[in-house]
Short mmCIF file of N, CA and C in Angstrom, two decimals:
data_model
loop_
_atom_site.label_atom_id
_atom_site.label_comp_id
_atom_site.label_asym_id
_atom_site.label_seq_id
_atom_site.Cartn_x
_atom_site.Cartn_y
_atom_site.Cartn_z
N SER A 1 -40.34 -142.01 36.57
CA SER A 1 -41.33 -143.05 36.80
C SER A 1 -40.71 -144.41 36.56
N TRP A 2 -41.21 -145.43 37.25
CA TRP A 2 -40.69 -146.79 37.17
C TRP A 2 -41.74 -147.71 36.54
N LEU A 3 -41.30 -148.63 35.67
CA LEU A 3 -42.20 -149.59 35.04
C LEU A 3 -41.49 -150.94 34.98
N THR A 4 -42.10 -151.97 35.46
CA THR A 4 -41.48 -153.29 35.45
C THR A 4 -42.15 -154.17 34.39
N LEU A 5 -41.34 -154.74 33.43
CA LEU A 5 -41.83 -155.67 32.41
C LEU A 5 -40.93 -156.91 32.41
N LYS A 6 -41.48 -158.03 32.83
CA LYS A 6 -40.77 -159.32 32.81
C LYS A 6 -39.40 -159.21 33.49
N GLY A 7 -39.34 -158.55 34.62
CA GLY A 7 -38.10 -158.48 35.37
C GLY A 7 -37.14 -157.40 34.91
N THR A 8 -37.43 -156.67 33.87
CA THR A 8 -36.56 -155.60 33.41
C THR A 8 -37.15 -154.28 33.86
N ILE A 9 -36.35 -153.48 34.51
CA ILE A 9 -36.83 -152.17 34.98
C ILE A 9 -36.53 -151.14 33.92
N ILE A 10 -37.54 -150.44 33.48
CA ILE A 10 -37.37 -149.39 32.49
C ILE A 10 -37.54 -148.06 33.21
N ILE A 11 -36.51 -147.25 33.16
CA ILE A 11 -36.56 -145.92 33.77
C ILE A 11 -36.71 -144.92 32.65
N SER A 12 -37.78 -144.19 32.65
CA SER A 12 -37.98 -143.25 31.56
C SER A 12 -37.29 -141.93 31.87
N HIS A 13 -35.99 -141.94 31.71
CA HIS A 13 -35.20 -140.75 31.91
C HIS A 13 -34.03 -140.79 30.95
N GLN A 14 -33.98 -140.03 29.95
CA GLN A 14 -32.96 -139.84 28.92
C GLN A 14 -32.32 -141.16 28.46
N ASN A 15 -30.99 -141.36 28.62
CA ASN A 15 -30.27 -142.51 28.07
C ASN A 15 -30.59 -143.81 28.80
N LYS A 16 -30.95 -143.78 30.06
CA LYS A 16 -31.22 -144.98 30.82
C LYS A 16 -32.42 -145.73 30.26
N THR A 17 -33.41 -145.02 29.74
CA THR A 17 -34.57 -145.66 29.14
C THR A 17 -34.17 -146.46 27.92
N LEU A 18 -33.30 -145.91 27.13
CA LEU A 18 -32.85 -146.56 25.91
C LEU A 18 -32.11 -147.86 26.22
N VAL A 19 -31.21 -147.88 27.17
CA VAL A 19 -30.43 -149.07 27.50
C VAL A 19 -31.33 -150.17 28.05
N SER A 20 -32.21 -149.83 28.98
CA SER A 20 -33.09 -150.83 29.56
C SER A 20 -34.05 -151.37 28.52
N THR A 21 -34.56 -150.52 27.63
CA THR A 21 -35.45 -150.95 26.57
C THR A 21 -34.73 -151.87 25.60
N MET A 22 -33.47 -151.60 25.27
CA MET A 22 -32.71 -152.45 24.36
C MET A 22 -32.53 -153.85 24.97
N LYS A 23 -32.27 -153.90 26.29
CA LYS A 23 -32.14 -155.19 26.95
C LYS A 23 -33.46 -155.97 26.86
N PHE A 24 -34.56 -155.27 27.09
CA PHE A 24 -35.86 -155.92 27.03
C PHE A 24 -36.17 -156.41 25.62
N VAL A 25 -35.92 -155.58 24.61
CA VAL A 25 -36.19 -155.95 23.22
C VAL A 25 -35.30 -157.11 22.79
N SER A 26 -34.02 -157.08 23.17
CA SER A 26 -33.14 -158.18 22.78
C SER A 26 -33.57 -159.48 23.47
N GLY A 27 -33.98 -159.39 24.73
CA GLY A 27 -34.50 -160.57 25.42
C GLY A 27 -35.75 -161.09 24.77
N LEU A 28 -36.63 -160.19 24.33
CA LEU A 28 -37.86 -160.58 23.64
C LEU A 28 -37.55 -161.25 22.31
N LEU A 29 -36.57 -160.72 21.57
CA LEU A 29 -36.19 -161.32 20.28
C LEU A 29 -35.60 -162.72 20.47
N VAL A 30 -34.79 -162.90 21.52
CA VAL A 30 -34.23 -164.23 21.79
C VAL A 30 -35.34 -165.21 22.11
N ALA A 31 -36.31 -164.79 22.91
CA ALA A 31 -37.42 -165.68 23.26
C ALA A 31 -38.25 -166.03 22.04
N LEU A 32 -38.49 -165.07 21.17
CA LEU A 32 -39.27 -165.34 19.95
C LEU A 32 -38.50 -166.25 19.00
N ALA A 33 -37.20 -166.04 18.88
CA ALA A 33 -36.40 -166.88 17.99
C ALA A 33 -36.36 -168.31 18.50
N ALA A 34 -36.29 -168.48 19.80
CA ALA A 34 -36.25 -169.84 20.37
C ALA A 34 -37.56 -170.56 20.15
N SER A 35 -38.68 -169.84 20.14
CA SER A 35 -39.97 -170.51 19.94
C SER A 35 -40.40 -170.52 18.48
N ALA A 36 -39.56 -170.04 17.59
CA ALA A 36 -39.92 -170.00 16.17
C ALA A 36 -40.07 -171.39 15.58
N ASN A 37 -39.42 -172.38 16.16
CA ASN A 37 -39.55 -173.75 15.66
C ASN A 37 -40.97 -174.26 15.78
N ALA A 38 -41.74 -173.70 16.69
CA ALA A 38 -43.13 -174.13 16.85
C ALA A 38 -43.97 -173.74 15.65
N PHE A 39 -43.52 -172.76 14.88
CA PHE A 39 -44.28 -172.28 13.74
C PHE A 39 -43.68 -172.69 12.42
N SER A 40 -42.61 -173.48 12.43
CA SER A 40 -41.99 -173.89 11.19
C SER A 40 -42.71 -175.11 10.63
N VAL A 41 -42.56 -175.32 9.34
CA VAL A 41 -43.18 -176.45 8.66
C VAL A 41 -42.36 -177.69 8.97
N ASN A 42 -43.03 -178.76 9.36
CA ASN A 42 -42.33 -180.00 9.66
C ASN A 42 -41.88 -180.65 8.37
N THR A 43 -40.62 -181.02 8.32
CA THR A 43 -40.10 -181.76 7.18
C THR A 43 -39.81 -183.18 7.64
N PRO A 44 -39.93 -184.15 6.76
CA PRO A 44 -39.67 -185.53 7.17
C PRO A 44 -38.24 -185.68 7.64
N SER A 45 -38.07 -186.34 8.74
CA SER A 45 -36.72 -186.54 9.26
C SER A 45 -36.14 -187.81 8.66
N ALA A 46 -34.84 -187.87 8.62
CA ALA A 46 -34.15 -189.02 8.06
C ALA A 46 -33.95 -190.12 9.09
N VAL A 47 -34.45 -189.91 10.30
CA VAL A 47 -34.28 -190.89 11.36
C VAL A 47 -35.27 -192.03 11.15
N ARG A 48 -34.77 -193.24 11.15
CA ARG A 48 -35.63 -194.41 10.98
C ARG A 48 -36.16 -194.82 12.35
N PRO A 49 -37.38 -195.32 12.40
CA PRO A 49 -37.89 -195.80 13.67
C PRO A 49 -37.08 -197.00 14.15
N ALA A 50 -37.15 -197.25 15.44
CA ALA A 50 -36.37 -198.36 16.02
C ALA A 50 -36.88 -199.71 15.55
N THR A 51 -38.00 -199.75 14.84
CA THR A 51 -38.55 -201.02 14.39
C THR A 51 -38.18 -201.33 12.95
N SER A 52 -37.30 -200.55 12.34
CA SER A 52 -36.96 -200.82 10.94
C SER A 52 -35.54 -201.34 10.82
N LEU A 53 -35.30 -202.09 9.77
CA LEU A 53 -33.98 -202.63 9.50
C LEU A 53 -33.14 -201.60 8.77
N LYS A 54 -31.85 -201.63 9.02
CA LYS A 54 -30.94 -200.70 8.36
C LYS A 54 -30.34 -201.39 7.15
N ALA A 55 -31.15 -201.67 6.16
CA ALA A 55 -30.69 -202.37 4.96
C ALA A 55 -30.81 -201.43 3.77
N SER A 56 -29.92 -201.58 2.82
CA SER A 56 -29.99 -200.75 1.64
C SER A 56 -31.19 -201.15 0.79
N THR A 57 -31.59 -200.25 -0.10
CA THR A 57 -32.78 -200.52 -0.90
C THR A 57 -32.57 -201.69 -1.85
N ASP A 58 -31.34 -201.90 -2.32
CA ASP A 58 -31.13 -203.02 -3.23
C ASP A 58 -31.16 -204.36 -2.49
N THR A 59 -31.02 -204.35 -1.15
CA THR A 59 -31.17 -205.59 -0.38
C THR A 59 -32.61 -206.08 -0.50
N TRP A 60 -33.55 -205.14 -0.60
CA TRP A 60 -34.97 -205.50 -0.68
C TRP A 60 -35.50 -205.49 -2.11
N ASP A 61 -34.65 -205.26 -3.09
CA ASP A 61 -35.08 -205.32 -4.48
C ASP A 61 -35.47 -206.76 -4.79
N LEU A 62 -36.63 -206.95 -5.42
CA LEU A 62 -37.13 -208.31 -5.66
C LEU A 62 -36.15 -209.16 -6.46
N ALA A 63 -35.44 -208.55 -7.40
CA ALA A 63 -34.48 -209.31 -8.19
C ALA A 63 -33.34 -209.85 -7.32
N ASN A 64 -32.99 -209.12 -6.26
CA ASN A 64 -31.92 -209.56 -5.35
C ASN A 64 -32.42 -210.55 -4.30
N ILE A 65 -33.71 -210.55 -4.04
CA ILE A 65 -34.24 -211.47 -3.03
C ILE A 65 -34.23 -212.90 -3.56
N GLY A 66 -34.72 -213.10 -4.76
CA GLY A 66 -34.78 -214.46 -5.30
C GLY A 66 -35.74 -214.52 -6.48
N ARG A 67 -36.31 -215.68 -6.66
CA ARG A 67 -37.23 -215.91 -7.78
C ARG A 67 -38.43 -214.98 -7.63
N SER A 68 -38.53 -214.01 -8.53
CA SER A 68 -39.63 -213.05 -8.49
C SER A 68 -40.73 -213.51 -9.44
N VAL A 69 -41.96 -213.50 -8.95
CA VAL A 69 -43.09 -213.93 -9.77
C VAL A 69 -44.19 -212.88 -9.71
N ARG A 70 -44.97 -212.84 -10.77
CA ARG A 70 -46.15 -211.97 -10.82
C ARG A 70 -47.34 -212.81 -10.38
N ILE A 71 -48.09 -212.30 -9.41
CA ILE A 71 -49.25 -213.02 -8.90
C ILE A 71 -50.48 -212.19 -9.24
N GLU A 72 -51.32 -212.73 -10.11
CA GLU A 72 -52.55 -212.05 -10.49
C GLU A 72 -53.52 -212.03 -9.31
N GLY A 73 -54.53 -211.17 -9.38
CA GLY A 73 -55.52 -211.08 -8.31
C GLY A 73 -56.25 -212.39 -8.09
N MET A 74 -56.56 -212.68 -6.84
CA MET A 74 -57.27 -213.88 -6.42
C MET A 74 -56.53 -215.17 -6.79
N SER A 75 -55.19 -215.13 -6.75
CA SER A 75 -54.40 -216.34 -6.97
C SER A 75 -53.23 -216.34 -5.99
N ARG A 76 -52.39 -217.39 -6.04
CA ARG A 76 -51.32 -217.51 -5.06
C ARG A 76 -50.09 -218.14 -5.68
N GLU A 77 -48.98 -218.03 -4.94
CA GLU A 77 -47.71 -218.65 -5.34
C GLU A 77 -47.12 -219.32 -4.10
N HIS A 78 -46.31 -220.34 -4.33
CA HIS A 78 -45.81 -221.19 -3.27
C HIS A 78 -44.29 -221.29 -3.34
N TRP A 79 -43.59 -221.16 -2.19
CA TRP A 79 -42.15 -221.32 -2.09
C TRP A 79 -41.85 -222.37 -1.03
N GLU A 80 -40.89 -223.26 -1.31
CA GLU A 80 -40.46 -224.30 -0.36
C GLU A 80 -39.14 -223.89 0.28
N PHE A 81 -39.00 -224.16 1.59
CA PHE A 81 -37.76 -223.90 2.32
C PHE A 81 -37.39 -225.15 3.11
N PRO A 82 -36.61 -226.05 2.48
CA PRO A 82 -36.35 -227.36 3.08
C PRO A 82 -35.17 -227.41 4.05
N ASP A 83 -34.37 -226.37 4.18
CA ASP A 83 -33.15 -226.43 4.99
C ASP A 83 -33.44 -226.11 6.46
N PRO A 84 -33.36 -227.10 7.35
CA PRO A 84 -33.63 -226.83 8.77
C PRO A 84 -32.50 -226.06 9.47
N ASN A 85 -31.36 -225.87 8.78
CA ASN A 85 -30.26 -225.11 9.36
C ASN A 85 -30.44 -223.60 9.20
N GLN A 86 -31.35 -223.19 8.36
CA GLN A 86 -31.62 -221.76 8.15
C GLN A 86 -32.92 -221.42 8.87
N GLU A 87 -32.94 -220.23 9.51
CA GLU A 87 -34.13 -219.89 10.28
C GLU A 87 -34.92 -218.72 9.73
N ILE A 88 -34.32 -217.82 8.98
CA ILE A 88 -34.98 -216.59 8.58
C ILE A 88 -35.24 -216.60 7.07
N VAL A 89 -36.48 -216.26 6.70
CA VAL A 89 -36.88 -216.14 5.30
C VAL A 89 -37.21 -214.68 5.02
N GLN A 90 -36.68 -214.17 3.94
CA GLN A 90 -36.93 -212.79 3.52
C GLN A 90 -38.03 -212.80 2.46
N VAL A 91 -39.07 -211.98 2.66
CA VAL A 91 -40.19 -211.91 1.73
C VAL A 91 -40.37 -210.45 1.30
N GLY A 92 -40.50 -210.24 0.01
CA GLY A 92 -40.75 -208.90 -0.53
C GLY A 92 -41.91 -208.94 -1.51
N ILE A 93 -42.80 -207.95 -1.41
CA ILE A 93 -43.95 -207.84 -2.31
C ILE A 93 -44.04 -206.40 -2.76
N ASP A 94 -44.18 -206.19 -4.07
CA ASP A 94 -44.40 -204.84 -4.58
C ASP A 94 -45.36 -204.88 -5.76
N SER A 95 -45.67 -203.71 -6.29
CA SER A 95 -46.53 -203.61 -7.48
C SER A 95 -46.08 -202.41 -8.29
N ASN A 96 -46.78 -202.14 -9.35
CA ASN A 96 -46.42 -201.01 -10.21
C ASN A 96 -47.14 -199.73 -9.79
N GLY A 97 -47.39 -199.58 -8.50
CA GLY A 97 -48.07 -198.39 -8.00
C GLY A 97 -49.51 -198.65 -7.60
N ARG A 98 -49.98 -199.84 -7.83
CA ARG A 98 -51.35 -200.21 -7.47
C ARG A 98 -51.40 -200.69 -6.03
N PRO A 99 -52.59 -200.76 -5.43
CA PRO A 99 -52.70 -201.29 -4.07
C PRO A 99 -52.32 -202.77 -4.00
N ILE A 100 -51.83 -203.15 -2.83
CA ILE A 100 -51.49 -204.55 -2.57
C ILE A 100 -52.37 -205.04 -1.43
N GLU A 101 -53.05 -206.13 -1.67
CA GLU A 101 -53.77 -206.86 -0.61
C GLU A 101 -53.25 -208.28 -0.68
N ALA A 102 -52.53 -208.69 0.36
CA ALA A 102 -51.90 -210.01 0.33
C ALA A 102 -52.08 -210.73 1.66
N LEU A 103 -52.11 -212.04 1.56
CA LEU A 103 -52.12 -212.90 2.73
C LEU A 103 -50.87 -213.76 2.62
N ILE A 104 -49.96 -213.59 3.57
CA ILE A 104 -48.71 -214.36 3.59
C ILE A 104 -48.88 -215.46 4.62
N GLU A 105 -48.71 -216.70 4.17
CA GLU A 105 -48.89 -217.85 5.07
C GLU A 105 -47.58 -218.60 5.21
N LEU A 106 -47.19 -218.85 6.45
CA LEU A 106 -46.03 -219.68 6.74
C LEU A 106 -46.57 -221.04 7.17
N TRP A 107 -46.29 -222.06 6.36
CA TRP A 107 -46.69 -223.43 6.67
C TRP A 107 -45.45 -224.12 7.22
N ILE A 108 -45.54 -224.55 8.49
CA ILE A 108 -44.37 -225.08 9.16
C ILE A 108 -44.67 -226.48 9.70
N GLY A 109 -43.70 -227.37 9.53
CA GLY A 109 -43.89 -228.74 9.97
C GLY A 109 -43.74 -228.89 11.46
N PRO A 110 -44.05 -230.00 12.05
CA PRO A 110 -44.44 -231.26 11.41
C PRO A 110 -45.94 -231.35 11.13
N ASP A 111 -46.78 -230.53 11.76
CA ASP A 111 -48.22 -230.66 11.51
C ASP A 111 -48.72 -229.69 10.44
N TRP A 112 -47.85 -228.85 9.90
CA TRP A 112 -48.16 -227.94 8.81
C TRP A 112 -49.34 -227.01 9.12
N THR A 113 -49.32 -226.44 10.31
CA THR A 113 -50.33 -225.46 10.71
C THR A 113 -49.89 -224.09 10.20
N PRO A 114 -50.74 -223.38 9.48
CA PRO A 114 -50.29 -222.08 8.91
C PRO A 114 -50.31 -220.95 9.94
N MET A 115 -49.34 -220.06 9.81
CA MET A 115 -49.34 -218.78 10.54
C MET A 115 -49.54 -217.73 9.45
N LYS A 116 -50.47 -216.81 9.66
CA LYS A 116 -50.88 -215.89 8.59
C LYS A 116 -50.59 -214.45 8.95
N VAL A 117 -50.17 -213.70 7.93
CA VAL A 117 -49.98 -212.26 8.04
C VAL A 117 -50.76 -211.63 6.89
N LYS A 118 -51.67 -210.74 7.22
CA LYS A 118 -52.44 -210.04 6.21
C LYS A 118 -51.79 -208.67 6.01
N ALA A 119 -51.48 -208.33 4.77
CA ALA A 119 -50.78 -207.07 4.48
C ALA A 119 -51.56 -206.26 3.47
N TYR A 120 -51.58 -204.94 3.67
CA TYR A 120 -52.24 -204.03 2.74
C TYR A 120 -51.42 -202.75 2.63
N THR A 121 -51.28 -202.25 1.41
CA THR A 121 -50.65 -200.96 1.18
C THR A 121 -51.32 -200.30 -0.01
N GLU A 122 -51.48 -199.00 0.06
CA GLU A 122 -52.15 -198.25 -1.01
C GLU A 122 -51.32 -198.19 -2.29
N ASP A 123 -50.00 -198.10 -2.15
CA ASP A 123 -49.12 -197.96 -3.31
C ASP A 123 -47.95 -198.92 -3.14
N GLY A 124 -47.97 -200.00 -3.89
CA GLY A 124 -46.95 -201.03 -3.77
C GLY A 124 -45.60 -200.65 -4.32
N MET A 125 -45.51 -199.54 -5.05
CA MET A 125 -44.21 -199.09 -5.54
C MET A 125 -43.53 -198.21 -4.48
N MET A 126 -44.30 -197.28 -3.90
CA MET A 126 -43.72 -196.39 -2.88
C MET A 126 -43.55 -197.10 -1.54
N ARG A 127 -44.49 -197.94 -1.18
CA ARG A 127 -44.46 -198.63 0.11
C ARG A 127 -44.66 -200.13 -0.08
N PRO A 128 -43.62 -200.83 -0.53
CA PRO A 128 -43.75 -202.28 -0.71
C PRO A 128 -43.81 -202.99 0.64
N VAL A 129 -44.28 -204.22 0.61
CA VAL A 129 -44.33 -205.06 1.81
C VAL A 129 -43.00 -205.80 1.88
N GLN A 130 -42.29 -205.63 3.00
CA GLN A 130 -40.99 -206.27 3.19
C GLN A 130 -40.95 -206.84 4.59
N THR A 131 -40.65 -208.12 4.70
CA THR A 131 -40.66 -208.74 6.03
C THR A 131 -39.66 -209.89 6.12
N LEU A 132 -39.26 -210.18 7.35
CA LEU A 132 -38.46 -211.35 7.65
C LEU A 132 -39.33 -212.28 8.49
N ILE A 133 -39.36 -213.55 8.11
CA ILE A 133 -40.20 -214.53 8.78
C ILE A 133 -39.33 -215.64 9.33
N GLY A 134 -39.50 -215.97 10.59
CA GLY A 134 -38.75 -217.05 11.22
C GLY A 134 -39.40 -218.39 10.99
N THR A 135 -38.59 -219.40 10.68
CA THR A 135 -39.12 -220.75 10.44
C THR A 135 -38.82 -221.70 11.59
N ARG A 136 -38.24 -221.21 12.66
CA ARG A 136 -37.89 -222.01 13.85
C ARG A 136 -37.02 -223.21 13.48
N ASN A 137 -36.15 -223.05 12.50
CA ASN A 137 -35.24 -224.10 12.05
C ASN A 137 -35.96 -225.39 11.70
N LYS A 138 -37.07 -225.25 11.01
CA LYS A 138 -37.84 -226.40 10.55
C LYS A 138 -38.07 -226.28 9.04
N VAL A 139 -38.42 -227.38 8.43
CA VAL A 139 -38.81 -227.38 7.03
C VAL A 139 -40.08 -226.54 6.93
N ALA A 140 -40.13 -225.62 5.96
CA ALA A 140 -41.27 -224.70 5.89
C ALA A 140 -41.64 -224.42 4.43
N ALA A 141 -42.80 -223.84 4.28
CA ALA A 141 -43.27 -223.38 2.98
C ALA A 141 -43.96 -222.04 3.20
N ILE A 142 -43.86 -221.17 2.21
CA ILE A 142 -44.53 -219.87 2.28
C ILE A 142 -45.44 -219.74 1.07
N ASP A 143 -46.69 -219.41 1.35
CA ASP A 143 -47.66 -219.11 0.29
C ASP A 143 -47.94 -217.62 0.35
N ILE A 144 -47.94 -216.98 -0.81
CA ILE A 144 -48.36 -215.58 -0.89
C ILE A 144 -49.62 -215.56 -1.74
N ASN A 145 -50.72 -215.16 -1.11
CA ASN A 145 -52.01 -215.10 -1.79
C ASN A 145 -52.32 -213.64 -2.10
N ASN A 146 -52.61 -213.34 -3.35
CA ASN A 146 -53.07 -212.01 -3.74
C ASN A 146 -54.58 -212.01 -3.54
N THR A 147 -55.03 -211.40 -2.45
CA THR A 147 -56.46 -211.38 -2.14
C THR A 147 -57.17 -210.20 -2.77
N GLY A 148 -56.43 -209.38 -3.52
CA GLY A 148 -57.04 -208.24 -4.20
C GLY A 148 -57.75 -208.68 -5.47
N PRO A 149 -58.47 -207.74 -6.10
CA PRO A 149 -59.17 -208.08 -7.34
C PRO A 149 -58.19 -208.38 -8.48
N GLY A 150 -58.72 -208.99 -9.52
CA GLY A 150 -57.90 -209.38 -10.66
C GLY A 150 -57.20 -208.23 -11.35
N ASP A 151 -57.68 -207.01 -11.16
CA ASP A 151 -57.06 -205.84 -11.78
C ASP A 151 -55.76 -205.43 -11.11
N PHE A 152 -55.47 -205.97 -9.92
CA PHE A 152 -54.31 -205.54 -9.14
C PHE A 152 -53.31 -206.67 -8.94
N PRO A 153 -52.50 -206.97 -9.97
CA PRO A 153 -51.46 -207.99 -9.78
C PRO A 153 -50.35 -207.45 -8.87
N LEU A 154 -49.59 -208.36 -8.30
CA LEU A 154 -48.44 -207.96 -7.49
C LEU A 154 -47.25 -208.81 -7.87
N ASN A 155 -46.08 -208.36 -7.49
CA ASN A 155 -44.84 -209.09 -7.71
C ASN A 155 -44.31 -209.51 -6.35
N ALA A 156 -43.85 -210.76 -6.25
CA ALA A 156 -43.39 -211.26 -4.96
C ALA A 156 -42.14 -212.11 -5.14
N ALA A 157 -41.33 -212.13 -4.08
CA ALA A 157 -40.13 -212.97 -4.05
C ALA A 157 -39.90 -213.40 -2.61
N ALA A 158 -39.30 -214.58 -2.45
CA ALA A 158 -38.97 -215.09 -1.12
C ALA A 158 -37.73 -215.97 -1.22
N CYS A 159 -36.86 -215.86 -0.23
CA CYS A 159 -35.67 -216.70 -0.14
C CYS A 159 -35.14 -216.66 1.28
N TYR A 160 -34.15 -217.50 1.57
CA TYR A 160 -33.51 -217.43 2.88
C TYR A 160 -32.81 -216.08 2.98
N ALA A 161 -32.88 -215.47 4.16
CA ALA A 161 -32.31 -214.13 4.37
C ALA A 161 -30.79 -214.18 4.40
N LYS A 162 -30.19 -213.08 3.97
CA LYS A 162 -28.74 -212.95 4.00
C LYS A 162 -28.27 -212.79 5.45
N PRO A 163 -27.04 -213.15 5.76
CA PRO A 163 -26.56 -213.08 7.15
C PRO A 163 -26.66 -211.69 7.77
N SER A 164 -26.49 -210.62 6.98
CA SER A 164 -26.58 -209.26 7.54
C SER A 164 -27.99 -208.97 8.05
N LEU A 165 -29.00 -209.42 7.33
CA LEU A 165 -30.37 -209.22 7.77
C LEU A 165 -30.71 -210.09 8.98
N THR A 166 -30.13 -211.27 9.05
CA THR A 166 -30.37 -212.15 10.19
C THR A 166 -29.83 -211.52 11.47
N ALA A 167 -28.64 -210.92 11.38
CA ALA A 167 -28.05 -210.26 12.55
C ALA A 167 -28.87 -209.05 12.97
N GLN A 168 -29.38 -208.28 12.00
CA GLN A 168 -30.19 -207.11 12.32
C GLN A 168 -31.50 -207.52 12.99
N ARG A 169 -32.05 -208.65 12.57
CA ARG A 169 -33.28 -209.14 13.19
C ARG A 169 -33.05 -209.44 14.66
N GLN A 170 -31.92 -210.06 14.98
CA GLN A 170 -31.60 -210.35 16.38
C GLN A 170 -31.48 -209.05 17.18
N ASP A 171 -30.87 -208.02 16.59
CA ASP A 171 -30.74 -206.73 17.27
C ASP A 171 -32.11 -206.12 17.54
N LEU A 172 -33.02 -206.22 16.56
CA LEU A 172 -34.36 -205.68 16.75
C LEU A 172 -35.10 -206.40 17.88
N LEU A 173 -34.96 -207.70 17.94
CA LEU A 173 -35.66 -208.47 18.96
C LEU A 173 -35.17 -208.15 20.36
N THR A 174 -33.88 -207.87 20.51
CA THR A 174 -33.34 -207.58 21.84
C THR A 174 -33.49 -206.12 22.23
N SER A 175 -33.57 -205.20 21.28
CA SER A 175 -33.59 -203.78 21.62
C SER A 175 -34.99 -203.19 21.74
N ASN A 176 -36.00 -203.88 21.30
CA ASN A 176 -37.35 -203.33 21.33
C ASN A 176 -38.28 -204.16 22.20
N GLN A 177 -39.20 -203.44 22.81
CA GLN A 177 -40.22 -204.12 23.60
C GLN A 177 -41.35 -204.50 22.65
N GLY A 178 -41.86 -205.69 22.77
CA GLY A 178 -42.94 -206.14 21.90
C GLY A 178 -44.24 -205.42 22.18
N ARG A 179 -45.20 -205.60 21.31
CA ARG A 179 -46.52 -205.01 21.48
C ARG A 179 -47.55 -206.12 21.41
N TYR A 180 -48.42 -206.17 22.41
CA TYR A 180 -49.47 -207.17 22.45
C TYR A 180 -50.67 -206.64 21.68
N ILE A 181 -51.12 -207.40 20.69
CA ILE A 181 -52.25 -206.99 19.86
C ILE A 181 -53.33 -208.06 20.00
N GLU A 182 -54.49 -207.66 20.46
CA GLU A 182 -55.61 -208.57 20.63
C GLU A 182 -56.09 -209.11 19.30
N GLY A 183 -56.75 -210.24 19.31
CA GLY A 183 -57.29 -210.82 18.09
C GLY A 183 -58.32 -209.89 17.45
N GLY A 184 -58.23 -209.70 16.15
CA GLY A 184 -59.14 -208.83 15.43
C GLY A 184 -58.73 -207.37 15.44
N ALA A 185 -57.71 -207.02 16.22
CA ALA A 185 -57.25 -205.63 16.29
C ALA A 185 -56.35 -205.32 15.09
N ILE A 186 -56.25 -204.06 14.77
CA ILE A 186 -55.41 -203.60 13.67
C ILE A 186 -54.33 -202.70 14.24
N HIS A 187 -53.09 -202.94 13.82
CA HIS A 187 -51.97 -202.10 14.26
C HIS A 187 -51.23 -201.61 13.02
N SER A 188 -51.09 -200.31 12.89
CA SER A 188 -50.40 -199.72 11.74
C SER A 188 -49.04 -199.21 12.17
N VAL A 189 -48.06 -199.35 11.30
CA VAL A 189 -46.71 -198.88 11.55
C VAL A 189 -46.36 -197.89 10.45
N ASN A 190 -45.88 -196.73 10.84
CA ASN A 190 -45.48 -195.71 9.84
C ASN A 190 -44.10 -195.96 9.36
#
């Protein structure tokens, strides 16, 4: 008798049945092994998204950034950047594991109109706020407002960015397509 399974002919006659069945079983095992990844547990990959900087963790350590200050809830701190020859400012905000709610304002001359970035993170120790801000080669000031309650202080630092970070910023701008976000919309980045 003849039986066809997935293109393999099985002849049920003494040794021939065994050989054809072994081919079918080995083919079935290969197919199952290849699809086994669909049932495996996902582990975090070490690949960074194309939107992140390739900087070491100590580059973003607040002590290495500059003057680090503690900002209590519902208060602010101010940094001046008077050098028009420098364009990039590095800003870092963290906490001792508490949530961070901050409003980062770039005040840029000559009319001193603020540009604002609102930042929130559930755990400021595991996921600190780290950003590079362009000053368009103008005299600028940065205010960091802790908009969270008084129970949630944060630590912040700001200074002109190091040359390695400035070069990486240029690479990010040329290698990635921007995203248009409507007013009032929220965009999250993992």
